[in-house]
Amino acid sequence: MTAQAHSLANNRDTIVAIATAPGRGGIGIVRLSGTDLDPFIQGILGAKKNLQSRQATYSSFIDDSGDVIDEGVAVYFPGPNSFTGETVLELQGHGGQVVLNRLVQRCIELGARLARPGEFSERAFLNDKMDLAQAEAVADLIDASSYQAARSAIKSLQGEFSTLVTQLVETMIQLRIYVEAAIDFPEEEIDFLADENLRANLRNLQAELRQIMSRAEQGSLLREGMTLVLAGKPNAGKSSLLNALAGTDTAIVTPVAGTTRDVLREKISLGGLPLNIVDTAGLRETSDEVEIEGVRRAWSEIEKADLILFVVDITETDSPDLHEIWPEYFIRFPEARQPLILVLNKIDRCDQQPGAVEGREGCFALSAKQKQGIAQLTAHLQQVAGYQDQAEGVFSARRRHLDALARALELVSTGIQQLEETGAGELLAEDLRQAQNNLSEITGQFTSDDLLGRIFSSFCIGK
Ligand SMILES: Nc1nc2c(ncn2[C@@H]2O[C@H](COP(=O)(O)OP(=O)(O)OP(=O)(O)O)[C@@H](O)[C@H]2O)c(=O)[nH]1
Ligand SMILES: [Mg+2]
C-alpha cells in the first residue's frame, strides 16, 4: 500500500494554523496549506498580488472591510514544491497573539479550517514528501531537550534511519523471492533451501537488524530519557541527593524525618542523557494522614521507575544485602526486574571511600551533602542506561520503531531456526513476509489509518 492509498479524512480542505510558538515574539507566522489558495491571497493581501514562487512579498494583511490587521511578508510555495506537497502560503507578521489570532480568523472566514495537531506533517507524509519515520523526526527535533537528541533527530529527518530500514526491506524481498521460488519449483535439480548462500544471507540480515536496533535504542534513550526514582527511609538523604544531581536547591532538606511528602520531579541531563529524577516521601509506617498519602504515592512511583536508587544512611545500616534492608520491595514486587542501586549516603560521617563499593554488586557510596561521589554516580548511571556519549550513527527512534525492529528480528530468527531444524521453506517464507510488514510499519509503507491517526495527533498544532 502506498502512502497515498491511505484515506485520512478531510484532506481536501484548506488548513490553517499559527506556526510559531505561543507567546510574544518579533515575528509570528500563520501557515495555510491547500490545493487552491487564490481566494486567501485575494482576501488577505488585497487585489490579487503577483506572488512569485518561493519569494517574499511585502504586503498589508487586511480584513473583510479592508482594514489592515498587520503588515508583513507573504511567502508563496505553489504545490508540489512545499513542505506539505500542496500549495502553501506563509503570512509572516508581528508575533503577537491578538494579531495572529485575527489572521487565523480571517483565513477561516475565507473558507479554511483550523489544522489538527500534526496535520501539516500528515499531509507531507500522504503526499510522499517524507516517510513516517521522518515525519516523527520533525516532532522529535522540535521536542529535543539536548544537543545530542537534536542531532540524532536531524539524522532521522535526513532519512538515515529510513534508508537503512528500506534497504533491509529490500533484502527481505530478495530473500522471499528466492525462498518462494524454491517452494514453487521443488522439482528443480538443486535444493535451493539447502544452499549455504541462503543461510549466510539470512544470518547477515539478522546481524544487520541487531545493529540497527542498538543504534535505535540509543536514539530512543535520548528522546525519552529514563525515570530514576529515589526511595528510602525518612532522613536517608533522598532529597539531598536530588539536589546534588540536579545542581539546584529544588527539594526541601531538613533534619526532620518525613520532610518530603509530595512527589518531586526534576528533569536533568547527565552529559546528554536525559533523566527524569523523582524524589519521594520516606517509606515508613505512620499515622499522619498526609504522610500516608505521600508513602502511597512513593510506592506508585517505585512501581513505574526504570531505575531505583534506594538511599540509606551508612551510619545506620550494617547489612550490605538489599533483601534484608528493604524486604518490602521484594514482597510487593516478587518479580521486579528494575535495576536497583543501593546508595550508601553520608560517607562523610565514616571512612568509606566514594564510588562503587568493591566486592558489592550494585552498591554505591557517596555523600549527598558534601557532594562526594556524585560524578562517579553520574558515570555509573550512564553506564547502567547503556548510554554512549558522542556515539556516532545514533538516530532518533521511538518505542514503536524499537518494537517493530524487535518483532522483525524475532521472526527472522524463528525463520532461520525452522529452516535448520525442519528444512521448512513455507514457514520461513511466512516469517519473512511478516518481518517485512513489521519493518514497513516504521516508514509507513504498511500502516493502518488508525496508527497514523494516533501518531500525528501527538504532534503539536501548526506542525
Ligand atoms: N552528614 C551528612 N548529612 C546528610 C547527608 N545527606 C543528607 N544529610 C542530612 O540528612 C538529613 C535528611 O536529609 P534529606 O535529604 O531531607 O533526607 P530525605 O531522605 O529526603 O528525608 P525525608 O524527606 O524526610 O524522607 C538532613 O539534615 C541532611 O542535611 C550527607 O551526605 N551527609
Ligand atoms: Mg526528602
Short mmCIF file of C-alpha atoms and ligand atoms in Angstrom, two decimals:
data_model
loop_
_atom_site.label_atom_id
_atom_site.label_comp_id
_atom_site.label_asym_id
_atom_site.label_seq_id
_atom_site.Cartn_x
_atom_site.Cartn_y
_atom_site.Cartn_z
CA MET A 1 0.00 0.00 0.00
CA THR A 2 1.43 3.40 -0.91
CA ALA A 3 1.15 6.41 1.31
CA GLN A 4 -1.46 8.00 -0.95
CA ALA A 5 -3.70 4.98 -0.70
CA HIS A 6 -4.48 5.88 2.88
CA SER A 7 -7.72 7.71 3.09
CA LEU A 8 -7.42 10.01 6.04
CA ALA A 9 -10.43 12.20 6.46
CA ASN A 10 -10.82 15.74 5.10
CA ASN A 11 -7.53 16.10 3.36
CA ARG A 12 -9.04 18.25 0.63
CA ASP A 13 -9.74 21.14 2.99
CA THR A 14 -7.51 24.17 3.26
CA ILE A 15 -5.99 24.12 6.72
CA VAL A 16 -4.58 26.98 8.74
CA ALA A 17 -2.61 27.32 11.98
CA ILE A 18 -0.19 29.59 13.76
CA ALA A 19 3.20 28.02 13.05
CA THR A 20 5.26 29.92 15.61
CA ALA A 21 5.34 29.22 19.34
CA PRO A 22 2.63 30.77 21.52
CA GLY A 23 3.60 33.95 23.32
CA ARG A 24 5.12 37.19 22.11
CA GLY A 25 7.87 37.35 19.53
CA GLY A 26 9.38 39.58 16.88
CA ILE A 27 7.76 37.57 14.13
CA GLY A 28 4.72 35.33 14.08
CA ILE A 29 3.80 33.06 11.22
CA VAL A 30 0.42 31.83 10.06
CA ARG A 31 0.59 28.93 7.65
CA LEU A 32 -2.02 27.80 5.16
CA SER A 33 -2.00 24.63 3.10
CA GLY A 34 -4.48 23.52 0.44
CA THR A 35 -5.00 22.88 -3.24
CA ASP A 36 -6.15 26.38 -4.21
CA LEU A 37 -5.10 29.36 -2.15
CA ASP A 38 -6.14 32.11 -4.58
CA PRO A 39 -9.19 33.18 -2.53
CA PHE A 40 -6.94 33.61 0.51
CA ILE A 41 -4.31 35.57 -1.40
CA GLN A 42 -7.01 37.90 -2.74
CA GLY A 43 -8.88 38.16 0.51
CA ILE A 44 -5.90 38.88 2.74
CA LEU A 45 -3.32 40.53 0.52
CA GLY A 46 -5.88 42.64 -1.34
CA ALA A 47 -6.17 42.64 -5.12
CA LYS A 48 -4.52 39.55 -6.49
CA LYS A 49 -0.89 40.10 -5.79
CA ASN A 50 1.56 38.72 -8.21
CA LEU A 51 3.24 36.40 -5.76
CA GLN A 52 6.41 34.83 -7.06
CA SER A 53 7.06 31.24 -6.20
CA ARG A 54 9.10 30.97 -3.01
CA GLN A 55 9.86 34.66 -2.78
CA ALA A 56 8.98 37.08 -0.05
CA THR A 57 6.42 39.77 -0.95
CA TYR A 58 5.84 42.70 1.36
CA SER A 59 2.14 43.42 1.89
CA SER A 60 -0.63 44.54 4.21
CA PHE A 61 -2.85 41.80 5.62
CA ILE A 62 -6.44 43.04 5.54
CA ASP A 63 -9.80 42.01 6.99
CA ASP A 64 -13.14 41.81 5.18
CA SER A 65 -13.79 45.54 5.39
CA GLY A 66 -10.34 46.38 4.07
CA ASP A 67 -8.90 47.39 7.46
CA VAL A 68 -5.28 46.46 7.98
CA ILE A 69 -4.74 43.67 10.52
CA ASP A 70 -0.96 43.71 10.20
CA GLU A 71 1.85 44.32 7.75
CA GLY A 72 4.35 41.68 6.87
CA VAL A 73 5.71 39.34 4.31
CA ALA A 74 3.91 36.65 2.36
CA VAL A 75 5.81 33.66 1.06
CA TYR A 76 4.14 31.53 -1.56
CA PHE A 77 5.02 27.89 -2.24
CA PRO A 78 2.99 26.53 -5.15
CA GLY A 79 2.47 22.77 -4.86
CA PRO A 80 4.07 20.31 -5.07
CA ASN A 81 7.23 22.17 -4.06
CA SER A 82 6.30 22.82 -0.46
CA PHE A 83 6.50 21.20 2.95
CA THR A 84 3.10 19.53 2.62
CA GLY A 85 3.27 18.93 -1.13
CA GLU A 86 0.18 21.15 -1.53
CA THR A 87 0.18 24.88 -2.15
CA VAL A 88 1.37 26.65 0.98
CA LEU A 89 1.16 30.30 1.95
CA GLU A 90 3.05 31.70 4.90
CA LEU A 91 1.96 35.02 6.34
CA GLN A 92 4.82 36.39 8.41
CA GLY A 93 3.60 39.22 10.58
CA HIS A 94 4.33 40.51 14.04
CA GLY A 95 4.46 37.94 16.79
CA GLY A 96 1.54 38.93 18.99
CA GLN A 97 -1.27 36.55 19.85
CA VAL A 98 -4.08 39.01 19.07
CA VAL A 99 -2.75 39.82 15.61
CA LEU A 100 -2.06 36.18 14.80
CA ASN A 101 -5.47 35.06 16.01
CA ARG A 102 -7.12 37.71 13.85
CA LEU A 103 -5.19 36.45 10.82
CA VAL A 104 -6.27 32.89 11.51
CA GLN A 105 -9.85 34.08 11.98
CA ARG A 106 -9.67 35.84 8.62
CA CYS A 107 -8.47 32.62 6.93
CA ILE A 108 -11.39 30.74 8.48
CA GLU A 109 -13.85 33.36 7.19
CA LEU A 110 -12.37 32.77 3.76
CA GLY A 111 -13.03 29.04 3.98
CA ALA A 112 -10.08 27.44 5.74
CA ARG A 113 -10.41 25.33 8.86
CA LEU A 114 -8.08 25.02 11.84
CA ALA A 115 -5.44 22.35 11.35
CA ARG A 116 -5.46 19.37 13.68
CA PRO A 117 -2.25 18.67 15.61
CA GLY A 118 0.37 17.35 13.22
CA GLU A 119 -1.84 17.80 10.17
CA PHE A 120 0.79 19.64 8.09
CA SER A 121 3.23 16.76 8.68
CA GLU A 122 0.47 14.27 7.99
CA ARG A 123 -0.16 15.84 4.60
CA ALA A 124 3.58 15.86 3.88
CA PHE A 125 3.54 12.13 4.57
CA LEU A 126 0.41 11.46 2.50
CA ASN A 127 1.92 13.39 -0.41
CA ASP A 128 5.14 11.37 -0.21
CA LYS A 129 7.21 14.35 0.88
CA MET A 130 8.62 12.31 3.71
CA ASP A 131 8.06 8.91 5.23
CA LEU A 132 6.61 8.25 8.63
CA ALA A 133 9.92 7.94 10.47
CA GLN A 134 10.97 11.29 9.02
CA ALA A 135 7.70 12.97 9.99
CA GLU A 136 8.21 11.70 13.53
CA ALA A 137 11.75 13.06 13.44
CA VAL A 138 10.32 16.55 12.75
CA ALA A 139 8.37 16.29 16.00
CA ASP A 140 11.41 14.89 17.82
CA LEU A 141 13.67 17.65 16.57
CA ILE A 142 11.27 20.28 17.87
CA ASP A 143 10.89 18.50 21.21
CA ALA A 144 14.60 17.66 21.63
CA SER A 145 15.78 18.53 25.12
CA SER A 146 19.51 18.18 24.48
CA TYR A 147 22.02 18.79 21.73
CA GLN A 148 22.55 15.04 21.34
CA ALA A 149 18.82 14.37 20.98
CA ALA A 150 18.53 17.11 18.36
CA ARG A 151 21.50 15.73 16.45
CA SER A 152 20.00 12.26 16.30
CA ALA A 153 16.62 13.67 15.23
CA ILE A 154 18.13 15.57 12.33
CA LYS A 155 19.80 12.37 11.16
CA SER A 156 16.45 10.60 11.09
CA LEU A 157 14.88 13.59 9.40
CA GLN A 158 17.50 13.45 6.69
CA GLY A 159 16.49 9.87 6.12
CA GLU A 160 19.41 7.90 7.58
CA PHE A 161 17.15 5.64 9.58
CA SER A 162 14.57 5.27 6.81
CA THR A 163 17.26 4.41 4.25
CA LEU A 164 18.61 1.60 6.40
CA VAL A 165 15.12 0.25 7.04
CA THR A 166 14.26 0.43 3.34
CA GLN A 167 17.47 -1.42 2.47
CA LEU A 168 16.57 -4.16 4.92
CA VAL A 169 13.09 -4.43 3.43
CA GLU A 170 14.71 -4.75 0.00
CA THR A 171 16.98 -7.56 1.25
CA MET A 172 13.95 -9.32 2.69
CA ILE A 173 12.11 -9.08 -0.61
CA GLN A 174 15.05 -10.64 -2.43
CA LEU A 175 15.20 -13.48 0.09
CA ARG A 176 11.46 -14.03 -0.15
CA ILE A 177 11.61 -14.27 -3.93
CA TYR A 178 14.33 -16.84 -3.61
CA VAL A 179 12.58 -18.91 -0.93
CA GLU A 180 9.20 -18.79 -2.65
CA ALA A 181 10.73 -19.84 -5.95
CA ALA A 182 12.33 -22.78 -4.19
CA ILE A 183 8.93 -23.78 -2.80
CA ASP A 184 7.14 -23.40 -6.13
CA PHE A 185 9.67 -25.37 -8.11
CA PRO A 186 10.61 -28.27 -5.88
CA GLU A 187 11.39 -30.49 -8.85
CA GLU A 188 14.48 -28.44 -9.74
CA GLU A 189 17.74 -30.31 -9.57
CA ILE A 190 19.31 -28.08 -6.99
CA ASP A 191 17.90 -27.92 -3.49
CA PHE A 192 17.68 -24.15 -3.05
CA LEU A 193 16.77 -24.37 0.59
CA ALA A 194 19.90 -26.34 1.42
CA ASP A 195 22.01 -23.66 -0.26
CA GLU A 196 24.71 -22.25 2.01
CA ASN A 197 24.24 -18.80 0.46
CA LEU A 198 20.68 -18.60 1.68
CA ARG A 199 21.75 -19.35 5.22
CA ALA A 200 24.55 -16.84 5.06
CA ASN A 201 22.19 -14.15 3.74
CA LEU A 202 19.68 -14.84 6.46
CA ARG A 203 22.37 -14.56 9.10
CA ASN A 204 23.55 -11.28 7.63
CA LEU A 205 20.03 -9.97 7.75
CA GLN A 206 19.76 -10.98 11.38
CA ALA A 207 23.05 -9.24 12.21
CA GLU A 208 22.01 -6.05 10.43
CA LEU A 209 18.70 -5.98 12.27
CA ARG A 210 20.55 -6.31 15.56
CA GLN A 211 22.88 -3.48 14.65
CA ILE A 212 20.10 -1.10 13.66
CA MET A 213 18.30 -1.96 16.85
CA SER A 214 21.20 -1.00 19.03
CA ARG A 215 21.53 2.35 17.24
CA ALA A 216 17.79 2.93 17.53
CA GLU A 217 17.85 2.05 21.23
CA GLN A 218 20.36 4.81 21.86
CA GLY A 219 18.15 7.21 19.94
CA SER A 220 15.11 6.23 21.91
CA LEU A 221 17.02 6.70 25.15
CA LEU A 222 17.99 10.22 24.06
CA ARG A 223 14.43 11.03 23.20
CA GLU A 224 12.62 9.63 26.17
CA GLY A 225 15.23 9.51 28.90
CA MET A 226 14.97 7.25 31.91
CA THR A 227 12.94 7.67 35.03
CA LEU A 228 15.01 7.31 38.16
CA VAL A 229 13.21 7.11 41.49
CA LEU A 230 14.88 7.97 44.79
CA ALA A 231 13.45 5.80 47.54
CA GLY A 232 14.37 5.06 51.14
CA LYS A 233 13.56 5.58 54.79
CA PRO A 234 12.96 9.12 56.06
CA ASN A 235 16.14 11.17 56.53
CA ALA A 236 18.27 8.85 54.39
CA GLY A 237 19.16 11.85 52.22
CA LYS A 238 16.98 11.34 49.13
CA SER A 239 16.13 15.00 48.71
CA SER A 240 19.76 15.96 49.29
CA LEU A 241 20.74 13.56 46.51
CA LEU A 242 18.11 15.02 44.18
CA ASN A 243 19.57 18.46 44.79
CA ALA A 244 23.12 17.21 44.28
CA LEU A 245 22.27 15.50 40.99
CA ALA A 246 20.20 18.42 39.69
CA GLY A 247 22.68 21.02 40.91
CA THR A 248 19.80 23.09 42.30
CA ASP A 249 18.01 23.53 45.58
CA THR A 250 14.76 22.05 44.32
CA ALA A 251 13.79 19.93 47.31
CA ILE A 252 13.45 20.98 50.94
CA VAL A 253 16.04 19.30 53.14
CA THR A 254 15.70 19.28 56.92
CA PRO A 255 16.72 17.01 59.79
CA VAL A 256 13.02 16.29 60.37
CA ALA A 257 12.13 12.74 59.37
CA GLY A 258 9.23 12.92 56.93
CA THR A 259 10.13 16.24 55.29
CA THR A 260 9.14 15.23 51.77
CA ARG A 261 5.54 14.28 51.23
CA ASP A 262 4.75 15.24 47.68
CA VAL A 263 6.39 13.57 44.72
CA LEU A 264 9.03 15.92 43.29
CA ARG A 265 10.20 15.69 39.70
CA GLU A 266 13.28 17.18 38.14
CA LYS A 267 14.42 16.74 34.56
CA ILE A 268 18.18 16.79 34.17
CA SER A 269 20.75 15.96 31.53
CA LEU A 270 23.68 13.79 32.54
CA GLY A 271 26.22 14.65 29.86
CA GLY A 272 23.49 14.43 27.22
CA LEU A 273 21.49 11.58 28.74
CA PRO A 274 18.07 12.90 29.75
CA LEU A 275 16.99 11.70 33.14
CA ASN A 276 13.73 12.26 34.98
CA ILE A 277 14.54 12.15 38.67
CA VAL A 278 11.71 11.55 41.09
CA ASP A 279 12.10 12.27 44.81
CA THR A 280 9.60 10.57 47.11
CA ALA A 281 8.44 10.56 50.70
CA GLY A 282 10.48 8.45 53.12
CA LEU A 283 8.93 4.98 53.49
CA ARG A 284 7.69 4.19 56.97
CA GLU A 285 4.62 3.22 58.96
CA THR A 286 2.88 6.35 60.13
CA SER A 287 -0.45 7.61 61.36
CA ASP A 288 -0.05 11.06 59.79
CA GLU A 289 -2.68 11.32 57.10
CA VAL A 290 -0.58 13.46 54.76
CA GLU A 291 2.42 11.22 55.12
CA ILE A 292 0.36 8.09 54.48
CA GLU A 293 -0.66 9.55 51.14
CA GLY A 294 2.98 10.52 50.45
CA VAL A 295 4.11 6.95 51.10
CA ARG A 296 1.35 5.56 48.89
CA ARG A 297 2.49 7.84 46.07
CA ALA A 298 6.09 6.86 46.66
CA TRP A 299 5.24 3.20 46.07
CA SER A 300 3.35 4.06 42.95
CA GLU A 301 6.42 5.89 41.58
CA ILE A 302 8.66 2.99 42.55
CA GLU A 303 6.48 0.70 40.50
CA LYS A 304 6.84 2.91 37.40
CA ALA A 305 10.58 3.54 37.69
CA ASP A 306 13.11 2.47 35.07
CA LEU A 307 15.78 2.54 37.73
CA ILE A 308 15.60 2.81 41.53
CA LEU A 309 18.18 4.32 43.83
CA PHE A 310 17.49 3.03 47.33
CA VAL A 311 19.20 5.51 49.65
CA VAL A 312 20.32 4.55 53.16
CA ASP A 313 22.24 6.33 55.89
CA ILE A 314 25.50 4.38 56.03
CA THR A 315 25.90 5.06 59.75
CA GLU A 316 22.62 3.29 60.44
CA THR A 317 22.92 0.34 58.10
CA ASP A 318 25.22 -2.61 58.61
CA SER A 319 23.75 -5.06 56.15
CA PRO A 320 25.01 -4.99 52.58
CA ASP A 321 22.03 -7.04 51.43
CA LEU A 322 19.12 -5.17 49.86
CA HIS A 323 16.80 -8.08 50.58
CA GLU A 324 17.50 -7.57 54.25
CA ILE A 325 17.45 -3.76 54.16
CA TRP A 326 14.33 -3.37 52.03
CA PRO A 327 12.28 -6.58 52.23
CA GLU A 328 9.01 -4.71 51.46
CA TYR A 329 10.14 -4.12 47.89
CA PHE A 330 10.73 -7.80 47.22
CA ILE A 331 7.44 -8.73 48.89
CA ARG A 332 5.45 -6.22 46.86
CA PHE A 333 7.20 -6.93 43.59
CA PRO A 334 8.38 -10.52 43.73
CA GLU A 335 9.22 -10.46 40.06
CA ALA A 336 10.64 -6.96 39.88
CA ARG A 337 13.18 -6.56 37.15
CA GLN A 338 14.06 -2.89 37.53
CA PRO A 339 17.72 -2.20 38.06
CA LEU A 340 18.19 -1.29 41.69
CA ILE A 341 21.17 0.54 43.13
CA LEU A 342 21.84 0.64 46.86
CA VAL A 343 23.22 4.08 47.75
CA LEU A 344 25.15 4.32 51.00
CA ASN A 345 24.83 8.00 51.85
CA LYS A 346 26.58 10.20 54.44
CA ILE A 347 30.06 8.71 53.98
CA ASP A 348 31.44 11.98 55.37
CA ARG A 349 30.50 10.53 58.73
CA CYS A 350 32.62 7.38 58.39
CA ASP A 351 35.69 6.31 56.47
CA GLN A 352 34.07 4.74 53.42
CA GLN A 353 35.56 5.79 50.05
CA PRO A 354 33.18 7.33 47.49
CA GLY A 355 32.24 5.33 44.40
CA ALA A 356 31.20 1.79 43.57
CA VAL A 357 31.76 -0.36 46.63
CA GLU A 358 34.27 -3.05 45.90
CA GLY A 359 33.03 -6.60 46.06
CA ARG A 360 29.40 -5.48 46.34
CA GLU A 361 27.43 -5.52 43.13
CA GLY A 362 25.06 -2.56 42.64
CA CYS A 363 26.20 -0.76 45.77
CA PHE A 364 27.37 2.82 45.70
CA ALA A 365 28.86 5.05 48.41
CA LEU A 366 28.60 8.86 48.44
CA SER A 367 27.86 11.96 50.44
CA ALA A 368 24.96 13.93 49.04
CA LYS A 369 25.65 16.78 51.43
CA GLN A 370 29.39 17.07 50.78
CA LYS A 371 28.94 16.16 47.08
CA GLN A 372 31.42 13.33 47.25
CA GLY A 373 30.96 10.50 44.75
CA ILE A 374 28.36 12.38 42.66
CA ALA A 375 30.47 12.43 39.49
CA GLN A 376 31.13 8.70 39.86
CA LEU A 377 27.42 8.06 40.35
CA THR A 378 26.65 10.05 37.21
CA ALA A 379 29.10 7.97 35.19
CA HIS A 380 27.69 4.81 36.72
CA LEU A 381 24.12 5.81 35.79
CA GLN A 382 25.16 6.46 32.19
CA GLN A 383 26.70 3.03 32.12
CA VAL A 384 23.61 1.35 33.56
CA ALA A 385 21.50 3.11 30.94
CA GLY A 386 23.83 1.87 28.21
CA TYR A 387 24.46 5.46 27.17
CA GLN A 388 27.42 6.34 24.99
CA ASP A 389 28.27 9.99 24.71
CA GLN A 390 29.37 11.01 21.22
CA ALA A 391 28.00 7.75 19.85
CA GLU A 392 28.17 8.07 16.10
CA GLY A 393 25.35 6.94 13.93
CA VAL A 394 22.62 7.31 16.53
CA PHE A 395 19.29 8.29 15.06
CA SER A 396 16.18 9.30 16.89
CA ALA A 397 13.80 6.43 17.34
CA ARG A 398 10.61 5.79 19.17
CA ARG A 399 9.26 2.91 21.18
CA ARG A 400 7.15 1.94 18.18
CA HIS A 401 10.25 1.64 15.96
CA LEU A 402 12.04 -0.49 18.53
CA ASP A 403 9.02 -2.77 18.85
CA ALA A 404 8.80 -3.18 15.09
CA LEU A 405 12.51 -3.96 14.83
CA ALA A 406 12.30 -6.43 17.70
CA ARG A 407 9.36 -8.26 16.11
CA ALA A 408 11.14 -8.41 12.75
CA LEU A 409 14.28 -9.76 14.38
CA GLU A 410 12.34 -12.40 16.24
CA LEU A 411 10.56 -13.52 13.08
CA VAL A 412 13.79 -13.75 11.11
CA SER A 413 15.39 -15.74 13.93
CA THR A 414 12.48 -18.19 14.08
CA GLY A 415 12.58 -18.48 10.30
CA ILE A 416 16.25 -19.44 10.40
CA GLN A 417 15.53 -21.99 13.10
CA GLN A 418 12.65 -23.50 11.10
CA LEU A 419 14.90 -23.85 8.11
CA GLU A 420 17.70 -25.50 10.05
CA GLU A 421 15.55 -27.85 12.06
CA THR A 422 12.95 -28.92 9.56
CA GLY A 423 14.12 -27.55 6.21
CA ALA A 424 10.68 -25.97 6.02
CA GLY A 425 10.65 -23.31 3.30
CA GLU A 426 6.95 -22.49 3.74
CA LEU A 427 7.36 -21.46 7.36
CA LEU A 428 10.45 -19.41 6.57
CA ALA A 429 8.59 -17.67 3.74
CA GLU A 430 5.73 -16.73 6.06
CA ASP A 431 8.10 -15.45 8.76
CA LEU A 432 9.92 -13.30 6.23
CA ARG A 433 6.64 -11.92 4.92
CA GLN A 434 5.56 -10.86 8.39
CA ALA A 435 9.01 -9.50 9.24
CA GLN A 436 8.86 -7.35 6.13
CA ASN A 437 5.45 -5.96 7.11
CA ASN A 438 6.75 -5.10 10.54
CA LEU A 439 9.68 -3.18 9.13
CA SER A 440 7.47 -1.39 6.63
CA GLU A 441 5.42 -0.05 9.52
CA ILE A 442 8.40 2.08 10.52
CA THR A 443 8.46 4.08 7.31
CA GLY A 444 4.69 3.92 6.89
CA GLN A 445 4.64 1.77 3.77
CA PHE A 446 2.42 -0.67 5.58
CA THR A 447 0.48 1.06 8.30
CA SER A 448 -3.13 1.26 9.32
CA ASP A 449 -5.00 4.58 9.31
CA ASP A 450 -5.63 4.03 12.96
CA LEU A 451 -1.92 4.01 13.79
CA LEU A 452 -1.33 7.05 11.56
CA GLY A 453 -4.07 8.94 13.36
CA ARG A 454 -2.50 8.17 16.70
CA ILE A 455 0.99 9.17 15.63
CA PHE A 456 0.08 12.51 14.10
CA SER A 457 -2.33 13.54 16.82
CA SER A 458 0.57 13.52 19.31
CA PHE A 459 2.27 16.32 17.34
CA CYS A 460 1.63 19.95 18.15
CA ILE A 461 -0.68 22.21 16.17
CA GLY A 462 0.92 24.04 13.28
CA LYS A 463 3.48 21.32 12.69
N1 LIG B 1 26.35 14.31 57.17
C1 LIG B 1 25.51 14.19 56.16
N2 LIG B 1 24.23 14.55 56.31
C2 LIG B 1 23.39 14.40 55.27
C3 LIG B 1 23.84 13.90 54.03
N3 LIG B 1 22.78 13.86 53.19
C4 LIG B 1 21.73 14.34 53.88
N4 LIG B 1 22.09 14.67 55.13
C5 LIG B 1 21.25 15.24 56.17
O1 LIG B 1 20.24 14.31 56.49
C6 LIG B 1 19.01 15.00 56.80
C7 LIG B 1 17.88 14.49 55.92
O2 LIG B 1 18.17 14.80 54.59
P1 LIG B 1 17.06 14.80 53.47
O3 LIG B 1 17.74 14.98 52.16
O4 LIG B 1 15.98 15.74 53.82
O5 LIG B 1 16.53 13.30 53.62
P2 LIG B 1 15.28 12.62 52.93
O6 LIG B 1 15.64 11.21 52.67
O7 LIG B 1 14.81 13.41 51.78
O8 LIG B 1 14.22 12.67 54.10
P3 LIG B 1 12.61 12.66 54.03
O9 LIG B 1 12.20 13.68 53.03
O10 LIG B 1 12.21 13.01 55.38
O11 LIG B 1 12.19 11.28 53.64
C8 LIG B 1 19.30 16.48 56.57
O12 LIG B 1 19.61 17.05 57.81
C9 LIG B 1 20.52 16.47 55.70
O13 LIG B 1 21.31 17.62 55.83
C10 LIG B 1 25.21 13.53 53.90
O14 LIG B 1 25.69 13.11 52.86
N5 LIG B 1 25.99 13.70 55.00
MG MG B 2 13.08 14.32 51.34
#
